[in-house]
Amino acid sequence: MSQWKQIQQLDIKFLEQVDYFYDDNFPMEVRQVLATWIEGQDWETASNHESMAAVLFNNFLIQLERQCSQEQNFLHRHNLKRIYQQLQLKYKTNTLHMATIISSCLREERRIISTASMQEQGPLEKSLQNSEAFERQKNMDNRVAIIRSSVQMMDQTVKYLEDVQDDFDFRYKTLQSRDPAEKNSQCMKQEVLTLQEMLNHLDFKRKEILSKMTDIIKEIDSFVTSQLNPELMDWKRRQQIACIGGPVLTGLDQLQNWFTLTAQSLFQIKRQLDKLGELILKVTYESDPIPIQKPQMEEQVKYLIYHLIKSSFVVEKQPCMPTHPQKPLIIKTQVQFTTKVRLLVKLPEVDYQLKVKTTFDKDLPPGRVNRQFFILTNNTKVMDVEESSNGCLSVEFRHLQLKEKKYPSGTKGNEGPLTVTEELHSLSFEAQFCMQGMNIGLATCSLPLVVISNVSQLPGGWASVMWYNLLTDEPENLAFFSSPPRASWSQLSEVLSWQFSTFAGRGLNKEQLSMLGEKLLGELLCLPHHSENIPGKPFSFWQWLDSILELIKKHLLPVWIDGYILGFVSKETERALLREKESGTFLLRFSESHLGGITFTWVEQPENGEAKFISVEPYTKNRLSALPFADIIRDYKVIADGTVPESPLKFLYPDMPKDEAFGKHYNSQQNKGKERLLTPPQCSSPEPPMSPGMFDILNEQISPFEIASAVSVL
């Protein structure tokens, strides 16, 4: 069943989540009509290779144009043509962005399907999907709209005040030009009374407008403090969680809308205050409220603008190597990585004027890290609205590289208490914002980074990234691993499940997490020793987990998504599960003794005696690269007692017929003869039979017939 068909069969609460991340950047209509074709492309790889993204974009347009021509419904055809034109215009100069969006949507679909298949969500994911979020955002939309309306109405009030003042000024100057001899005339006295009434009215309107402005400024201050800033902090926390495999991050466009409308309101109030300053140059009087109140109000507005603009400078895309798009915040020396910063205040006056400079480990206190690095490539770029499909002001650094600083002695740094993968670093960004006489220094930084020099350090580095972003919402606690906190199993298990849903399209169910927990409790939950090997094994837990994820992604994906791999089960549990089952019942589990290995064990039930359990040596990527795993299950046969080779694998645990489980994944051409006889023979003892590798060597020396004869003699 296609991924899109699985989505359509979900409950309404999950469909609402799907609806949330499909918008004009990638309309759901396109996902619907091109479902099969879209799922058949490698968007993840394309999102990091410009040439591949360009080819996929052209093919995408061809497929969409073809669908338009074949559509019989006039209205649907019209909508598809409109979407075609919009997407062509939007992505023709930035095909990488389109590939990234589609890749993210497909990945989020897989996560939702995986979540729906689980009995319940983890506590962290539940907290991120607060049912009150929609109402909260609706309230913010309404509040911003009221503020904007009030500020725009204030423009009319200021204009009215100016008209009242001009009228007063004209009559006052006219009176001044009158003949002094008429000073005591009744007409003159009446004119003076009229002017006094006009001045009183002018004074009243000035006080009124200042009072209304004060109320609006207080409302903006309250909105920013009580809602906008917390919403930004919530987005940053969700960004941390998305970095370690959690729900795909959304909502930045909405934040930009709130920030922009609030900034526009503040700058408009600033102009209105400037206008009031111009008015008192023409007309002022004793106890005039404008000179008394205006300076303090200007300071309040400037303060709000200053902090709003500074907080709107964010890292939209955390540093990430294109070679490992699902493991951000890990940088390998002399390997290109990308990052993107964005200003959430979108004002035409500042377009093309913001030059952004990036610095590595800026102002880091001496002794904080053992190694020091510098950026090899150009570290300064100008923000550009054209680099974003949604019209935001942003800049993407696509070709940054790090190099380790060498010291005069020839060494690269000092040894310290932290390992390479526990040492945290930071990438800083600076810019200067100038508008309406205000100069504001902007600064932000990435989440803490792990810098590695060898890919073998990647699993340990990823463990540090997960641990940090799981357990703290501090944006820049570079000393975190000096005394890292412990994690509860409920926290860690949820993140481990995310790794499988993100990398392999299916998370871990309760039973798998329970098995994994039994294996890990006492071994892993104090991460400072995460680089140490599992007791009795030549590798760490994180290396073991990483190798399993890689094996699933490259060789076992269909079988894993179907839920046929039990996975994390010890040999003792394995035997307990199979002991009472029918002969030929088998289960699939990941090897505990090999990196990136999968094995299967089946049970034989003799007429007299105890059940026998037979396992095979784990299949690793080398073996699986030559033959699909489903075909290995289908063709696996053993020779015993001189009989014709036959398959011992009958039922996938607990009781599903083998062909029913794996039939749809078989290659159409079944392997003949030689492959059947090359499979290792069943051993009468409980020890595992000969490994596939040993049989390859044996087959080079003797014929299949000699193998069968030798086994029958035994």
PDB file of N, CA and C in Angstrom, residues 11 32 41 65 76 108 153 195 314-315 334 343 365 388 410 447 475 581 593 638 647 690 704:
ATOM      1  N   ASP A  11      -7.180   8.111  11.249  1.00  0.00           N
ATOM      2  CA  ASP A  11      -8.254   8.805  11.959  1.00  0.00           C
ATOM      3  C   ASP A  11      -8.156  10.302  11.716  1.00  0.00           C
ATOM      4  N   GLN A  32      -1.757  14.542  -3.994  1.00  0.00           N
ATOM      5  CA  GLN A  32      -2.785  13.575  -4.325  1.00  0.00           C
ATOM      6  C   GLN A  32      -2.620  13.033  -5.740  1.00  0.00           C
ATOM      7  N   GLN A  41      10.599   8.950  -5.909  1.00  0.00           N
ATOM      8  CA  GLN A  41      11.799   9.753  -6.107  1.00  0.00           C
ATOM      9  C   GLN A  41      12.572   9.897  -4.792  1.00  0.00           C
ATOM     10  N   GLU A  65       2.200  18.718 -15.583  1.00  0.00           N
ATOM     11  CA  GLU A  65       1.599  19.191 -16.834  1.00  0.00           C
ATOM     12  C   GLU A  65       0.826  18.058 -17.514  1.00  0.00           C
ATOM     13  N   HIS A  76     -10.984  21.003 -11.572  1.00  0.00           N
ATOM     14  CA  HIS A  76      -9.718  20.425 -11.120  1.00  0.00           C
ATOM     15  C   HIS A  76      -8.586  20.776 -12.080  1.00  0.00           C
ATOM     16  N   GLU A 108       7.487  13.557   7.441  1.00  0.00           N
ATOM     17  CA  GLU A 108       6.484  13.803   8.468  1.00  0.00           C
ATOM     18  C   GLU A 108       5.292  12.864   8.293  1.00  0.00           C
ATOM     19  N   MET A 153      -6.056  53.627  12.874  1.00  0.00           N
ATOM     20  CA  MET A 153      -7.042  54.642  13.248  1.00  0.00           C
ATOM     21  C   MET A 153      -6.359  55.844  13.891  1.00  0.00           C
ATOM     22  N   LEU A 195     -11.162  81.479  20.253  1.00  0.00           N
ATOM     23  CA  LEU A 195      -9.816  80.895  20.209  1.00  0.00           C
ATOM     24  C   LEU A 195      -9.515  80.101  21.480  1.00  0.00           C
ATOM     25  N   VAL A 314      16.874  34.881  13.911  1.00  0.00           N
ATOM     26  CA  VAL A 314      16.897  33.489  14.371  1.00  0.00           C
ATOM     27  C   VAL A 314      17.625  32.592  13.368  1.00  0.00           C
ATOM     28  N   VAL A 315      18.072  31.462  13.864  1.00  0.00           N
ATOM     29  CA  VAL A 315      18.649  30.424  13.000  1.00  0.00           C
ATOM     30  C   VAL A 315      17.501  29.545  12.511  1.00  0.00           C
ATOM     31  N   GLN A 334      36.661  20.090   7.523  1.00  0.00           N
ATOM     32  CA  GLN A 334      36.938  20.140   6.089  1.00  0.00           C
ATOM     33  C   GLN A 334      35.856  19.459   5.244  1.00  0.00           C
ATOM     34  N   LEU A 343      15.463  36.886   9.406  1.00  0.00           N
ATOM     35  CA  LEU A 343      14.908  37.997  10.174  1.00  0.00           C
ATOM     36  C   LEU A 343      13.396  37.916  10.070  1.00  0.00           C
ATOM     37  N   PRO A 365      35.322  31.498  26.319  1.00  0.00           N
ATOM     38  CA  PRO A 365      36.285  31.668  27.415  1.00  0.00           C
ATOM     39  C   PRO A 365      37.449  30.692  27.278  1.00  0.00           C
ATOM     40  N   SER A 388      14.401  33.105  -0.572  1.00  0.00           N
ATOM     41  CA  SER A 388      13.321  32.403   0.114  1.00  0.00           C
ATOM     42  C   SER A 388      12.069  32.422  -0.737  1.00  0.00           C
ATOM     43  N   GLY A 410      52.978  22.203  16.742  1.00  0.00           N
ATOM     44  CA  GLY A 410      52.546  21.197  15.773  1.00  0.00           C
ATOM     45  C   GLY A 410      51.364  20.399  16.241  1.00  0.00           C
ATOM     46  N   LEU A 447      22.424  26.203  17.862  1.00  0.00           N
ATOM     47  CA  LEU A 447      22.442  25.295  19.000  1.00  0.00           C
ATOM     48  C   LEU A 447      23.850  24.724  19.131  1.00  0.00           C
ATOM     49  N   PRO A 475      19.772  27.553  25.017  1.00  0.00           N
ATOM     50  CA  PRO A 475      20.276  27.618  23.635  1.00  0.00           C
ATOM     51  C   PRO A 475      21.789  27.506  23.522  1.00  0.00           C
ATOM     52  N   LYS A 581       5.822 -22.828  20.151  1.00  0.00           N
ATOM     53  CA  LYS A 581       5.299 -22.614  18.808  1.00  0.00           C
ATOM     54  C   LYS A 581       5.490 -23.851  17.926  1.00  0.00           C
ATOM     55  N   SER A 593      25.902  -9.254  18.688  1.00  0.00           N
ATOM     56  CA  SER A 593      27.355  -9.448  18.657  1.00  0.00           C
ATOM     57  C   SER A 593      28.014  -8.845  17.427  1.00  0.00           C
ATOM     58  N   VAL A 638      17.851 -26.076   4.035  1.00  0.00           N
ATOM     59  CA  VAL A 638      18.890 -26.863   4.694  1.00  0.00           C
ATOM     60  C   VAL A 638      18.790 -28.307   4.224  1.00  0.00           C
ATOM     61  N   SER A 647      13.028 -25.869   3.056  1.00  0.00           N
ATOM     62  CA  SER A 647      13.069 -24.688   3.915  1.00  0.00           C
ATOM     63  C   SER A 647      12.552 -25.032   5.301  1.00  0.00           C
ATOM     64  N   MET A 690      26.560 -23.440   9.844  1.00  0.00           N
ATOM     65  CA  MET A 690      27.678 -22.756   9.218  1.00  0.00           C
ATOM     66  C   MET A 690      27.237 -21.427   8.618  1.00  0.00           C
ATOM     67  N   PRO A 704      28.257 -28.574  -5.022  1.00  0.00           N
ATOM     68  CA  PRO A 704      27.069 -28.731  -4.160  1.00  0.00           C
ATOM     69  C   PRO A 704      26.763 -30.189  -3.845  1.00  0.00           C
TER      70      PRO A 704
END
